PDB file of C-alpha atoms in Angstrom:
ATOM      1  CA  MET A   1     -54.509 -68.928  -2.321  1.00 42.00           C
ATOM      2  CA  VAL A   2     -53.734 -70.360   1.133  1.00 37.00           C
ATOM      3  CA  CYS A   3     -50.003 -70.345   0.314  1.00 40.00           C
ATOM      4  CA  GLN A   4     -50.138 -66.698  -0.621  1.00 45.00           C
ATOM      5  CA  LEU A   5     -51.830 -65.812   2.709  1.00 39.00           C
ATOM      6  CA  LEU A   6     -49.238 -67.786   4.665  1.00 38.00           C
ATOM      7  CA  GLY A   7     -46.423 -66.036   2.766  1.00 47.00           C
ATOM      8  CA  CYS A   8     -47.832 -62.573   3.532  1.00 48.00           C
ATOM      9  CA  GLN A   9     -48.174 -63.406   7.252  1.00 53.00           C
ATOM     10  CA  TYR A  10     -44.596 -64.682   7.332  1.00 52.00           C
ATOM     11  CA  LEU A  11     -43.257 -61.449   5.766  1.00 53.00           C
ATOM     12  CA  GLN A  12     -45.241 -59.285   8.217  1.00 56.00           C
ATOM     13  CA  ALA A  13     -43.837 -61.230  11.163  1.00 53.00           C
ATOM     14  CA  LEU A  14     -40.314 -60.903   9.816  1.00 55.00           C
ATOM     15  CA  ALA A  15     -40.660 -57.108   9.356  1.00 53.00           C
ATOM     16  CA  LEU A  16     -42.082 -56.727  12.885  1.00 52.00           C
ATOM     17  CA  ASP A  17     -39.137 -58.654  14.334  1.00 59.00           C
ATOM     18  CA  MET A  18     -36.587 -56.476  12.496  1.00 60.00           C
ATOM     19  CA  PHE A  19     -38.317 -53.261  13.671  1.00 51.00           C
ATOM     20  CA  SER A  20     -38.231 -54.388  17.302  1.00 54.00           C
ATOM     21  CA  ARG A  21     -34.533 -55.246  17.084  1.00 61.00           C
ATOM     22  CA  THR A  22     -33.721 -51.795  15.607  1.00 59.00           C
ATOM     23  CA  ALA A  23     -35.688 -49.928  18.288  1.00 49.00           C
ATOM     24  CA  LEU A  24     -33.977 -51.935  21.035  1.00 46.00           C
ATOM     25  CA  SER A  25     -30.471 -51.161  19.701  1.00 58.00           C
ATOM     26  CA  GLN A  26     -31.234 -47.422  19.433  1.00 58.00           C
ATOM     27  CA  SER A  27     -32.525 -47.256  22.996  1.00 52.00           C
ATOM     28  CA  THR A  28     -29.377 -49.009  24.222  1.00 53.00           C
ATOM     29  CA  LYS A  29     -27.112 -46.493  22.400  1.00 53.00           C
ATOM     30  CA  ALA A  30     -29.078 -43.545  23.828  1.00 51.00           C
ATOM     31  CA  SER A  31     -28.736 -44.848  27.376  1.00 51.00           C
ATOM     32  CA  ASN A  32     -24.995 -45.385  26.934  1.00 53.00           C
ATOM     33  CA  ALA A  33     -24.613 -41.827  25.589  1.00 47.00           C
ATOM     34  CA  ASN A  34     -26.489 -40.410  28.587  1.00 49.00           C
ATOM     35  CA  ILE A  35     -24.220 -42.341  30.938  1.00 41.00           C
ATOM     36  CA  ARG A  36     -21.085 -41.055  29.225  1.00 46.00           C
ATOM     37  CA  ARG A  37     -22.422 -37.487  29.265  1.00 46.00           C
ATOM     38  CA  PHE A  38     -23.193 -37.777  32.973  1.00 40.00           C
ATOM     39  CA  LEU A  39     -19.750 -39.156  33.716  1.00 36.00           C
ATOM     40  CA  ALA A  40     -18.073 -36.424  31.668  1.00 36.00           C
ATOM     41  CA  THR A  41     -20.024 -33.758  33.557  1.00 34.00           C
ATOM     42  CA  GLU A  42     -18.979 -35.274  36.839  1.00 38.00           C
ATOM     43  CA  VAL A  43     -15.337 -35.372  35.758  1.00 32.00           C
ATOM     44  CA  ASP A  44     -15.428 -31.744  34.577  1.00 42.00           C
ATOM     45  CA  ALA A  45     -16.961 -30.612  37.815  1.00 39.00           C
ATOM     46  CA  THR A  46     -14.415 -32.568  39.823  1.00 42.00           C
ATOM     47  CA  SER A  47     -11.457 -31.246  37.777  1.00 42.00           C
ATOM     48  CA  THR A  48     -12.730 -27.672  38.102  1.00 42.00           C
ATOM     49  CA  SER A  49     -13.067 -28.024  41.847  1.00 45.00           C
ATOM     50  CA  ASN A  50      -9.499 -29.344  42.054  1.00 49.00           C
ATOM     51  CA  LEU A  51      -8.015 -26.259  40.286  1.00 43.00           C
ATOM     52  CA  GLY A  52      -5.872 -24.047  42.447  1.00 51.00           C
ATOM     53  CA  SER A  53      -6.314 -20.324  42.875  1.00 51.00           C
ATOM     54  CA  ASN A  54      -3.309 -19.566  40.624  1.00 52.00           C
ATOM     55  CA  GLU A  55      -4.664 -21.704  37.816  1.00 51.00           C
ATOM     56  CA  ILE A  56      -8.120 -20.115  38.067  1.00 44.00           C
ATOM     57  CA  SER A  57      -6.561 -16.649  37.896  1.00 49.00           C
ATOM     58  CA  ARG A  58      -4.625 -17.683  34.809  1.00 51.00           C
ATOM     59  CA  VAL A  59      -7.866 -18.847  33.171  1.00 44.00           C
ATOM     60  CA  LYS A  60      -9.475 -15.507  33.958  1.00 47.00           C
ATOM     61  CA  LYS A  61      -6.521 -13.621  32.501  1.00 50.00           C
ATOM     62  CA  ALA A  62      -6.790 -15.455  29.173  1.00 53.00           C
ATOM     63  CA  GLU A  63      -8.872 -12.717  27.600  1.00 69.00           C
ATOM     64  CA  GLY A  64      -8.880 -11.254  24.096  1.00 79.00           C
ATOM     65  CA  PRO A  65      -5.823  -9.567  22.577  1.00 86.00           C
ATOM     66  CA  ILE A  66      -4.927  -5.926  23.075  1.00 88.00           C
ATOM     67  CA  LEU A  67      -5.754  -4.096  19.822  1.00 92.00           C
ATOM     68  CA  HIS A  68      -3.556  -1.374  18.366  1.00 92.00           C
ATOM     69  CA  THR A  69      -3.904   0.715  15.204  1.00 93.00           C
ATOM     70  CA  SER A  70      -1.018   1.973  13.102  1.00 93.00           C
ATOM     71  CA  ILE A  71      -1.016   4.456  10.209  1.00 93.00           C
ATOM     72  CA  ILE A  72       1.160   3.942   7.130  1.00 94.00           C
ATOM     73  CA  LEU A  73       1.299   7.597   6.085  1.00 94.00           C
ATOM     74  CA  ASN A  74       2.421   7.888   2.477  1.00 94.00           C
ATOM     75  CA  ARG A  75       3.596  10.801   0.345  1.00 94.00           C
ATOM     76  CA  SER A  76       3.095   9.853  -3.297  1.00 93.00           C
ATOM     77  CA  PRO A  77       5.705  10.712  -5.981  1.00 93.00           C
ATOM     78  CA  ILE A  78       5.759  14.386  -6.981  1.00 91.00           C
ATOM     79  CA  ILE A  79       7.366  13.964 -10.407  1.00 91.00           C
ATOM     80  CA  THR A  80       7.516  11.095 -12.876  1.00 90.00           C
ATOM     81  CA  ARG A  81      10.401   8.658 -12.738  1.00 89.00           C
ATOM     82  CA  THR A  82      13.442   9.251 -14.903  1.00 89.00           C
ATOM     83  CA  PRO A  83      13.133   6.798 -17.818  1.00 91.00           C
ATOM     84  CA  THR A  84      15.720   4.078 -18.152  1.00 92.00           C
ATOM     85  CA  SER A  85      18.021   3.804 -21.173  1.00 93.00           C
ATOM     86  CA  PHE A  86      15.761   1.097 -22.606  1.00 95.00           C
ATOM     87  CA  GLU A  87      12.663   3.262 -22.154  1.00 94.00           C
ATOM     88  CA  ARG A  88      14.349   6.253 -23.805  1.00 91.00           C
ATOM     89  CA  ALA A  89      15.422   4.128 -26.760  1.00 91.00           C
ATOM     90  CA  TYR A  90      11.916   2.692 -27.103  1.00 93.00           C
ATOM     91  CA  TYR A  91      10.222   6.103 -27.033  1.00 91.00           C
ATOM     92  CA  ALA A  92      12.724   7.533 -29.558  1.00 87.00           C
ATOM     93  CA  TYR A  93      12.122   4.561 -31.876  1.00 89.00           C
ATOM     94  CA  GLN A  94       8.345   5.019 -31.665  1.00 90.00           C
ATOM     95  CA  ALA A  95       8.698   8.763 -32.345  1.00 86.00           C
ATOM     96  CA  ARG A  96      10.779   8.107 -35.467  1.00 86.00           C
ATOM     97  CA  ILE A  97       8.233   5.606 -36.773  1.00 89.00           C
ATOM     98  CA  HIS A  98       5.398   8.057 -36.116  1.00 85.00           C
ATOM     99  CA  ARG A  99       7.152  10.928 -37.946  1.00 82.00           C
ATOM    100  CA  ALA A 100       8.112   8.718 -40.869  1.00 82.00           C
ATOM    101  CA  LEU A 101       4.561   7.453 -41.407  1.00 86.00           C
ATOM    102  CA  HIS A 102       2.453  10.497 -40.620  1.00 79.00           C
ATOM    103  CA  ASN A 103       0.967  12.688 -43.355  1.00 79.00           C
ATOM    104  CA  PRO A 104       2.709  16.059 -43.900  1.00 80.00           C
ATOM    105  CA  PHE A 105       0.998  18.970 -42.229  1.00 81.00           C
ATOM    106  CA  PRO A 106      -0.613  21.338 -44.826  1.00 84.00           C
ATOM    107  CA  TYR A 107       0.959  24.487 -43.441  1.00 80.00           C
ATOM    108  CA  GLU A 108       0.275  26.410 -46.707  1.00 81.00           C
ATOM    109  CA  PHE A 109      -3.413  26.315 -45.814  1.00 82.00           C
ATOM    110  CA  TYR A 110      -2.942  27.716 -42.295  1.00 84.00           C
ATOM    111  CA  PHE A 111      -0.071  30.214 -42.685  1.00 83.00           C
ATOM    112  CA  LYS A 112       0.397  33.054 -45.137  1.00 84.00           C
ATOM    113  CA  GLN A 113       3.392  32.534 -47.380  1.00 83.00           C
ATOM    114  CA  GLY A 114       6.417  34.494 -46.181  1.00 78.00           C
ATOM    115  CA  SER A 115       4.812  35.422 -42.840  1.00 81.00           C
ATOM    116  CA  PRO A 116       6.660  35.173 -39.490  1.00 78.00           C
ATOM    117  CA  LEU A 117       4.251  32.422 -38.349  1.00 79.00           C
ATOM    118  CA  GLU A 118       5.124  30.290 -41.381  1.00 81.00           C
ATOM    119  CA  SER A 119       8.841  30.787 -40.750  1.00 80.00           C
ATOM    120  CA  ARG A 120       8.386  29.902 -37.089  1.00 80.00           C
ATOM    121  CA  PHE A 121       6.491  26.707 -37.935  1.00 82.00           C
ATOM    122  CA  ASN A 122       9.126  25.630 -40.479  1.00 80.00           C
ATOM    123  CA  LEU A 123      11.902  26.277 -37.992  1.00 81.00           C
ATOM    124  CA  GLU A 124      10.185  24.229 -35.277  1.00 81.00           C
ATOM    125  CA  GLU A 125       9.469  21.450 -37.770  1.00 82.00           C
ATOM    126  CA  ARG A 126      13.149  21.268 -38.761  1.00 80.00           C
ATOM    127  CA  ARG A 127      14.131  21.017 -35.112  1.00 80.00           C
ATOM    128  CA  ARG A 128      11.716  18.125 -34.610  1.00 80.00           C
ATOM    129  CA  GLU A 129      13.107  16.376 -37.699  1.00 81.00           C
ATOM    130  CA  ARG A 130      16.675  16.764 -36.461  1.00 78.00           C
ATOM    131  CA  LYS A 131      15.722  15.509 -33.004  1.00 78.00           C
ATOM    132  CA  ALA A 132      13.934  12.442 -34.403  1.00 79.00           C
ATOM    133  CA  PHE A 133      16.350  11.379 -37.145  1.00 78.00           C
ATOM    134  CA  GLY A 134      19.538  13.314 -36.412  1.00 75.00           C
ATOM    135  CA  ALA A 135      21.788  15.136 -38.902  1.00 73.00           C
ATOM    136  CA  PRO A 136      21.574  15.884 -41.803  1.00 69.00           C
ATOM    137  CA  PHE A 137      17.782  15.973 -41.324  1.00 70.00           C
ATOM    138  CA  GLY A 138      16.374  19.351 -40.393  1.00 58.00           C
ATOM    139  CA  LEU A 139      19.192  21.394 -41.947  1.00 62.00           C
ATOM    140  CA  ASP A 140      18.100  24.593 -43.738  1.00 66.00           C
ATOM    141  CA  SER A 141      20.083  25.447 -46.863  1.00 60.00           C
ATOM    142  CA  SER A 142      17.916  28.385 -47.937  1.00 62.00           C
ATOM    143  CA  GLU A 143      18.817  31.986 -47.341  1.00 57.00           C
ATOM    144  CA  LYS A 144      17.512  33.630 -44.207  1.00 65.00           C
ATOM    145  CA  ASN A 145      15.072  36.477 -44.509  1.00 63.00           C
ATOM    146  CA  ALA A 146      13.682  38.909 -41.984  1.00 64.00           C
ATOM    147  CA  ALA A 147      10.805  36.603 -41.043  1.00 65.00           C
ATOM    148  CA  THR A 148      13.172  33.703 -40.359  1.00 68.00           C
ATOM    149  CA  GLU A 149      15.478  35.822 -38.208  1.00 67.00           C
ATOM    150  CA  LEU A 150      12.481  37.129 -36.266  1.00 68.00           C
ATOM    151  CA  ALA A 151      11.235  33.550 -35.658  1.00 67.00           C
ATOM    152  CA  GLU A 152      14.680  32.401 -34.466  1.00 67.00           C
ATOM    153  CA  SER A 153      14.998  35.297 -32.021  1.00 69.00           C
ATOM    154  CA  SER A 154      11.518  34.654 -30.602  1.00 69.00           C
ATOM    155  CA  LEU A 155      12.305  30.953 -30.097  1.00 65.00           C
ATOM    156  CA  ARG A 156      15.547  31.815 -28.303  1.00 66.00           C
ATOM    157  CA  ASP A 157      13.643  34.097 -25.948  1.00 61.00           C
ATOM    158  CA  GLU A 158      11.104  31.339 -25.198  1.00 64.00           C
ATOM    159  CA  GLU A 159      13.627  28.668 -24.295  1.00 67.00           C
ATOM    160  CA  GLU A 160      12.918  27.440 -20.771  1.00 68.00           C
ATOM    161  CA  GLU A 161      15.507  26.309 -18.285  1.00 72.00           C
ATOM    162  CA  THR A 162      14.953  22.759 -17.099  1.00 76.00           C
ATOM    163  CA  MET A 163      14.774  22.453 -13.329  1.00 80.00           C
ATOM    164  CA  PRO A 164      16.910  19.784 -11.647  1.00 84.00           C
ATOM    165  CA  ARG A 165      15.203  16.507 -10.739  1.00 85.00           C
ATOM    166  CA  ILE A 166      17.230  16.171  -7.519  1.00 88.00           C
ATOM    167  CA  HIS A 167      15.966  18.296  -4.624  1.00 89.00           C
ATOM    168  CA  GLU A 168      18.200  20.192  -2.266  1.00 91.00           C
ATOM    169  CA  ALA A 169      17.025  17.927   0.573  1.00 90.00           C
ATOM    170  CA  ASP A 170      18.552  14.935  -1.221  1.00 90.00           C
ATOM    171  CA  VAL A 171      21.882  16.730  -1.541  1.00 90.00           C
ATOM    172  CA  LYS A 172      21.907  17.663   2.156  1.00 91.00           C
ATOM    173  CA  GLY A 173      20.503  14.320   3.329  1.00 90.00           C
ATOM    174  CA  ASP A 174      17.522  15.924   5.081  1.00 91.00           C
ATOM    175  CA  LEU A 175      15.209  13.029   6.054  1.00 92.00           C
ATOM    176  CA  LYS A 176      12.513  15.339   7.454  1.00 92.00           C
ATOM    177  CA  ASN A 177      11.834  17.219   4.225  1.00 92.00           C
ATOM    178  CA  LEU A 178       8.697  16.138   2.363  1.00 91.00           C
ATOM    179  CA  ASN A 179      10.256  17.100  -0.969  1.00 91.00           C
ATOM    180  CA  ARG A 180      13.038  14.529  -0.770  1.00 92.00           C
ATOM    181  CA  ARG A 181      13.057  11.559  -3.123  1.00 93.00           C
ATOM    182  CA  SER A 182      10.400  13.227  -5.286  1.00 92.00           C
ATOM    183  CA  GLN A 183      10.324  10.290  -7.738  1.00 92.00           C
ATOM    184  CA  ARG A 184       9.594   7.715  -5.021  1.00 93.00           C
ATOM    185  CA  ASN A 185       6.939   6.897  -2.438  1.00 95.00           C
ATOM    186  CA  ILE A 186       8.101   7.847   1.052  1.00 95.00           C
ATOM    187  CA  TYR A 187       6.558   6.910   4.406  1.00 96.00           C
ATOM    188  CA  LEU A 188       6.555   8.442   7.874  1.00 94.00           C
ATOM    189  CA  LEU A 189       8.410   6.606  10.644  1.00 94.00           C
ATOM    190  CA  LEU A 190       8.726   7.644  14.284  1.00 93.00           C
ATOM    191  CA  LEU A 191      11.624   6.900  16.622  1.00 92.00           C
ATOM    192  CA  GLN A 192      10.233   5.880  20.008  1.00 89.00           C
ATOM    193  CA  LYS A 193      11.456   4.064  23.110  1.00 85.00           C
ATOM    194  CA  GLU A 194       9.931   0.610  23.684  1.00 81.00           C
ATOM    195  CA  ASN A 195      10.987  -1.874  26.404  1.00 78.00           C
ATOM    196  CA  GLY A 196      14.097   0.167  27.098  1.00 79.00           C
ATOM    197  CA  ARG A 197      15.336   0.405  23.503  1.00 84.00           C
ATOM    198  CA  ASN A 198      14.837   2.803  20.598  1.00 88.00           C
ATOM    199  CA  VAL A 199      12.709   1.447  17.753  1.00 90.00           C
ATOM    200  CA  TRP A 200      11.542   2.872  14.438  1.00 93.00           C
ATOM    201  CA  ARG A 201       7.912   2.198  13.560  1.00 92.00           C
ATOM    202  CA  PHE A 202       4.807   3.740  12.041  1.00 94.00           C
ATOM    203  CA  PRO A 203       2.566   5.972  14.229  1.00 92.00           C
ATOM    204  CA  GLN A 204       0.715   3.606  16.559  1.00 90.00           C
ATOM    205  CA  VAL A 205      -1.866   3.911  19.368  1.00 90.00           C
ATOM    206  CA  THR A 206      -3.916   1.519  21.485  1.00 91.00           C
ATOM    207  CA  ALA A 207      -7.623   1.297  20.668  1.00 90.00           C
ATOM    208  CA  GLU A 208     -10.009   1.837  23.553  1.00 88.00           C
ATOM    209  CA  LYS A 209     -12.622  -0.763  24.452  1.00 87.00           C
ATOM    210  CA  GLY A 210     -15.622  -0.548  22.106  1.00 87.00           C
ATOM    211  CA  GLU A 211     -13.895   1.958  19.773  1.00 88.00           C
ATOM    212  CA  LEU A 212     -13.923   1.402  16.037  1.00 91.00           C
ATOM    213  CA  LEU A 213     -10.475   0.682  14.660  1.00 91.00           C
ATOM    214  CA  HIS A 214     -10.510   3.272  11.864  1.00 88.00           C
ATOM    215  CA  ILE A 215     -11.694   5.946  14.335  1.00 89.00           C
ATOM    216  CA  ALA A 216      -8.862   4.995  16.684  1.00 90.00           C
ATOM    217  CA  ALA A 217      -6.430   5.204  13.760  1.00 90.00           C
ATOM    218  CA  MET A 218      -7.529   8.734  12.825  1.00 89.00           C
ATOM    219  CA  LYS A 219      -7.350   9.910  16.441  1.00 88.00           C
ATOM    220  CA  GLY A 220      -3.987   8.268  16.887  1.00 86.00           C
ATOM    221  CA  LEU A 221      -2.538  10.078  13.893  1.00 88.00           C
ATOM    222  CA  ASP A 222      -3.457  13.431  15.430  1.00 87.00           C
ATOM    223  CA  VAL A 223      -2.072  12.405  18.811  1.00 86.00           C
ATOM    224  CA  GLU A 224       1.212  11.063  17.494  1.00 87.00           C
ATOM    225  CA  CYS A 225       1.876  13.516  14.635  1.00 88.00           C
ATOM    226  CA  GLY A 226      -0.179  16.629  15.395  1.00 86.00           C
ATOM    227  CA  ASN A 227      -3.005  18.220  13.425  1.00 85.00           C
ATOM    228  CA  HIS A 228      -0.884  20.343  11.086  1.00 88.00           C
ATOM    229  CA  MET A 229      -1.255  17.972   8.126  1.00 88.00           C
ATOM    230  CA  ASP A 230      -3.785  17.665   5.326  1.00 89.00           C
ATOM    231  CA  SER A 231      -4.142  13.878   5.276  1.00 90.00           C
ATOM    232  CA  TRP A 232      -6.827  11.267   4.701  1.00 89.00           C
ATOM    233  CA  ILE A 233      -7.232   7.552   5.398  1.00 90.00           C
ATOM    234  CA  VAL A 234      -7.860   5.447   2.310  1.00 91.00           C
ATOM    235  CA  SER A 235     -10.308   2.925   3.776  1.00 89.00           C
ATOM    236  CA  ARG A 236     -12.031   1.823   6.956  1.00 90.00           C
ATOM    237  CA  ASN A 237     -10.597  -1.644   6.459  1.00 92.00           C
ATOM    238  CA  PRO A 238      -7.030  -2.450   7.549  1.00 92.00           C
ATOM    239  CA  ILE A 239      -4.490  -3.533   4.946  1.00 93.00           C
ATOM    240  CA  GLY A 240      -2.587  -5.872   7.245  1.00 92.00           C
ATOM    241  CA  ALA A 241      -1.944  -7.031  10.799  1.00 92.00           C
ATOM    242  CA  PHE A 242       1.129  -7.666  12.943  1.00 92.00           C
ATOM    243  CA  HIS A 243       1.499  -9.934  15.980  1.00 91.00           C
ATOM    244  CA  PRO A 244       4.471  -8.694  18.026  1.00 87.00           C
ATOM    245  CA  PRO A 245       6.504 -11.578  19.523  1.00 83.00           C
ATOM    246  CA  VAL A 246       6.287 -10.352  23.138  1.00 68.00           C
ATOM    247  CA  SER A 247       6.982 -12.928  25.880  1.00 53.00           C
ATOM    248  CA  GLU A 248       4.615 -13.366  28.831  1.00 46.00           C
ATOM    249  CA  ALA A 249       7.454 -12.899  31.286  1.00 41.00           C
ATOM    250  CA  ALA A 250       8.047  -9.364  30.026  1.00 49.00           C
ATOM    251  CA  THR A 251       4.414  -8.286  30.168  1.00 52.00           C
ATOM    252  CA  GLY A 252       3.159 -10.266  33.167  1.00 57.00           C
ATOM    253  CA  THR A 253      -0.025 -11.310  31.330  1.00 60.00           C
ATOM    254  CA  SER A 254      -1.069 -13.873  28.761  1.00 65.00           C
ATOM    255  CA  GLN A 255      -2.789 -11.266  26.577  1.00 74.00           C
ATOM    256  CA  LYS A 256      -1.262 -10.799  23.141  1.00 86.00           C
ATOM    257  CA  ASP A 257      -0.928  -7.619  21.100  1.00 88.00           C
ATOM    258  CA  VAL A 258      -2.326  -7.231  17.592  1.00 92.00           C
ATOM    259  CA  VAL A 259      -1.486  -4.206  15.420  1.00 93.00           C
ATOM    260  CA  PHE A 260      -3.799  -3.333  12.500  1.00 95.00           C
ATOM    261  CA  PHE A 261      -2.319  -1.160   9.742  1.00 95.00           C
ATOM    262  CA  TYR A 262      -4.261   1.519   7.841  1.00 95.00           C
ATOM    263  CA  LYS A 263      -3.116   3.292   4.670  1.00 94.00           C
ATOM    264  CA  ALA A 264      -3.191   7.107   4.588  1.00 93.00           C
ATOM    265  CA  HIS A 265      -1.920   9.884   2.286  1.00 94.00           C
ATOM    266  CA  ILE A 266      -0.543  13.301   3.129  1.00 93.00           C
ATOM    267  CA  MET A 267      -1.355  16.151   0.737  1.00 90.00           C
ATOM    268  CA  ALA A 268       0.221  19.123   2.523  1.00 89.00           C
ATOM    269  CA  GLY A 269       1.621  20.225   5.858  1.00 90.00           C
ATOM    270  CA  GLN A 270       4.258  18.601   8.016  1.00 90.00           C
ATOM    271  CA  VAL A 271       4.560  16.324  11.032  1.00 89.00           C
ATOM    272  CA  ARG A 272       4.827  17.856  14.501  1.00 89.00           C
ATOM    273  CA  PRO A 273       5.226  14.808  16.765  1.00 86.00           C
ATOM    274  CA  ASP A 274       4.602  14.718  20.481  1.00 80.00           C
ATOM    275  CA  ARG A 275       8.104  14.986  21.942  1.00 81.00           C
ATOM    276  CA  THR A 276       7.102  13.377  25.240  1.00 82.00           C
ATOM    277  CA  HIS A 277       7.333   9.867  23.773  1.00 80.00           C
ATOM    278  CA  THR A 278       8.652  10.502  20.232  1.00 86.00           C
ATOM    279  CA  GLN A 279      12.342  11.265  19.858  1.00 89.00           C
ATOM    280  CA  ASP A 280      12.579  11.780  16.105  1.00 91.00           C
ATOM    281  CA  PHE A 281      10.802  11.239  12.778  1.00 93.00           C
ATOM    282  CA  ALA A 282      11.822  10.669   9.168  1.00 93.00           C
ATOM    283  CA  TRP A 283      10.308  10.317   5.689  1.00 95.00           C
ATOM    284  CA  LEU A 284      11.844   7.162   4.231  1.00 95.00           C
ATOM    285  CA  THR A 285      11.577   4.977   1.147  1.00 94.00           C
ATOM    286  CA  LYS A 286      10.909   1.249   1.347  1.00 94.00           C
ATOM    287  CA  GLY A 287      14.592   0.384   1.098  1.00 92.00           C
ATOM    288  CA  GLU A 288      15.520   2.860   3.848  1.00 94.00           C
ATOM    289  CA  ILE A 289      12.803   1.501   6.131  1.00 94.00           C
ATOM    290  CA  GLY A 290      14.169  -2.042   5.834  1.00 92.00           C
ATOM    291  CA  THR A 291      17.517  -0.959   7.318  1.00 92.00           C
ATOM    292  CA  ARG A 292      15.971   0.709  10.386  1.00 91.00           C
ATOM    293  CA  VAL A 293      13.057  -1.384  11.670  1.00 92.00           C
ATOM    294  CA  ASP A 294      13.084  -4.706  13.520  1.00 91.00           C
ATOM    295  CA  LYS A 295      13.344  -7.881  11.432  1.00 91.00           C
ATOM    296  CA  ASN A 296       9.932  -9.289  12.445  1.00 92.00           C
ATOM    297  CA  TYR A 297       8.315  -5.906  11.888  1.00 92.00           C
ATOM    298  CA  TRP A 298       9.913  -5.639   8.440  1.00 93.00           C
ATOM    299  CA  LEU A 299       8.748  -9.097   7.354  1.00 93.00           C
ATOM    300  CA  CYS A 300       5.186  -8.056   8.180  1.00 92.00           C
ATOM    301  CA  ILE A 301       5.112  -4.609   6.512  1.00 93.00           C
ATOM    302  CA  LYS A 302       7.361  -5.016   3.473  1.00 92.00           C
ATOM    303  CA  ASP A 303       4.538  -6.207   1.187  1.00 93.00           C
ATOM    304  CA  MET A 304       2.372  -3.213   2.201  1.00 93.00           C
ATOM    305  CA  LEU A 305       4.893  -0.702   0.811  1.00 93.00           C
ATOM    306  CA  SER A 306       5.513   0.367  -2.771  1.00 91.00           C
ATOM    307  CA  ASP A 307       8.775  -0.550  -4.484  1.00 88.00           C
ATOM    308  CA  PHE A 308       8.837   2.745  -6.411  1.00 86.00           C
TER     309      PHE A 308
END
């Protein structure tokens, strides 16, 4: 019993000694940290007081970037693309399979025998057979009657002339016509003077302080291109950003420029740019844009444009 009491007292004394050592080490670390913080504050204050007027002005000039908004105005394709030779062969193959496997149409139920409508249907069906499988399918060896001749004459009168898929603007090379390259996406570019040289770029304006970017983009489109277009911006969120590589020596300030791009579509109308700072404009495809804009600008915008 006495040994147990002595053992308990020994353990309590050992725990008390360990607690005191831990508290002493923590207080020492706290005092060292306070000393280092005080010394750092003194050094910062001393280094700040030793700054020259030029260095202080440079610190004040290091503000946020200058924000710009740019509109990628797109005219979507007007007509479908011309199918490739592989696509045409695939569609023709699928049409032949469909005609070979489909159930015959019960025309006897819908058309009176010997009527002009029956003759017209049979004539159209033979044309479809000949188109799908070629000769000798679709050939008519029976004698022609009055109903058949009437159906053939009516079909000849209803034949429609196919309009050309190449617009007159493509033949003349008119880059300002919205109907050019009707199978492709085309985008509006403006020719403006920047830092003494002519550059092609999308319509761009500088956002005012406190102005929302998408509001600045919509206003900028009217300022740069006029209000004679039926257009709309796809989203309030930008689809990309561009950091122009402008040197501080050229601008006289350490502020950087950031351009945010917004996607927009034109439905009707035409561009009437402000001629005071816009020399020319053009509706161009992605490939045509790559040959006109700056290399750094192209590397930033190329993934925002459609390949078709």
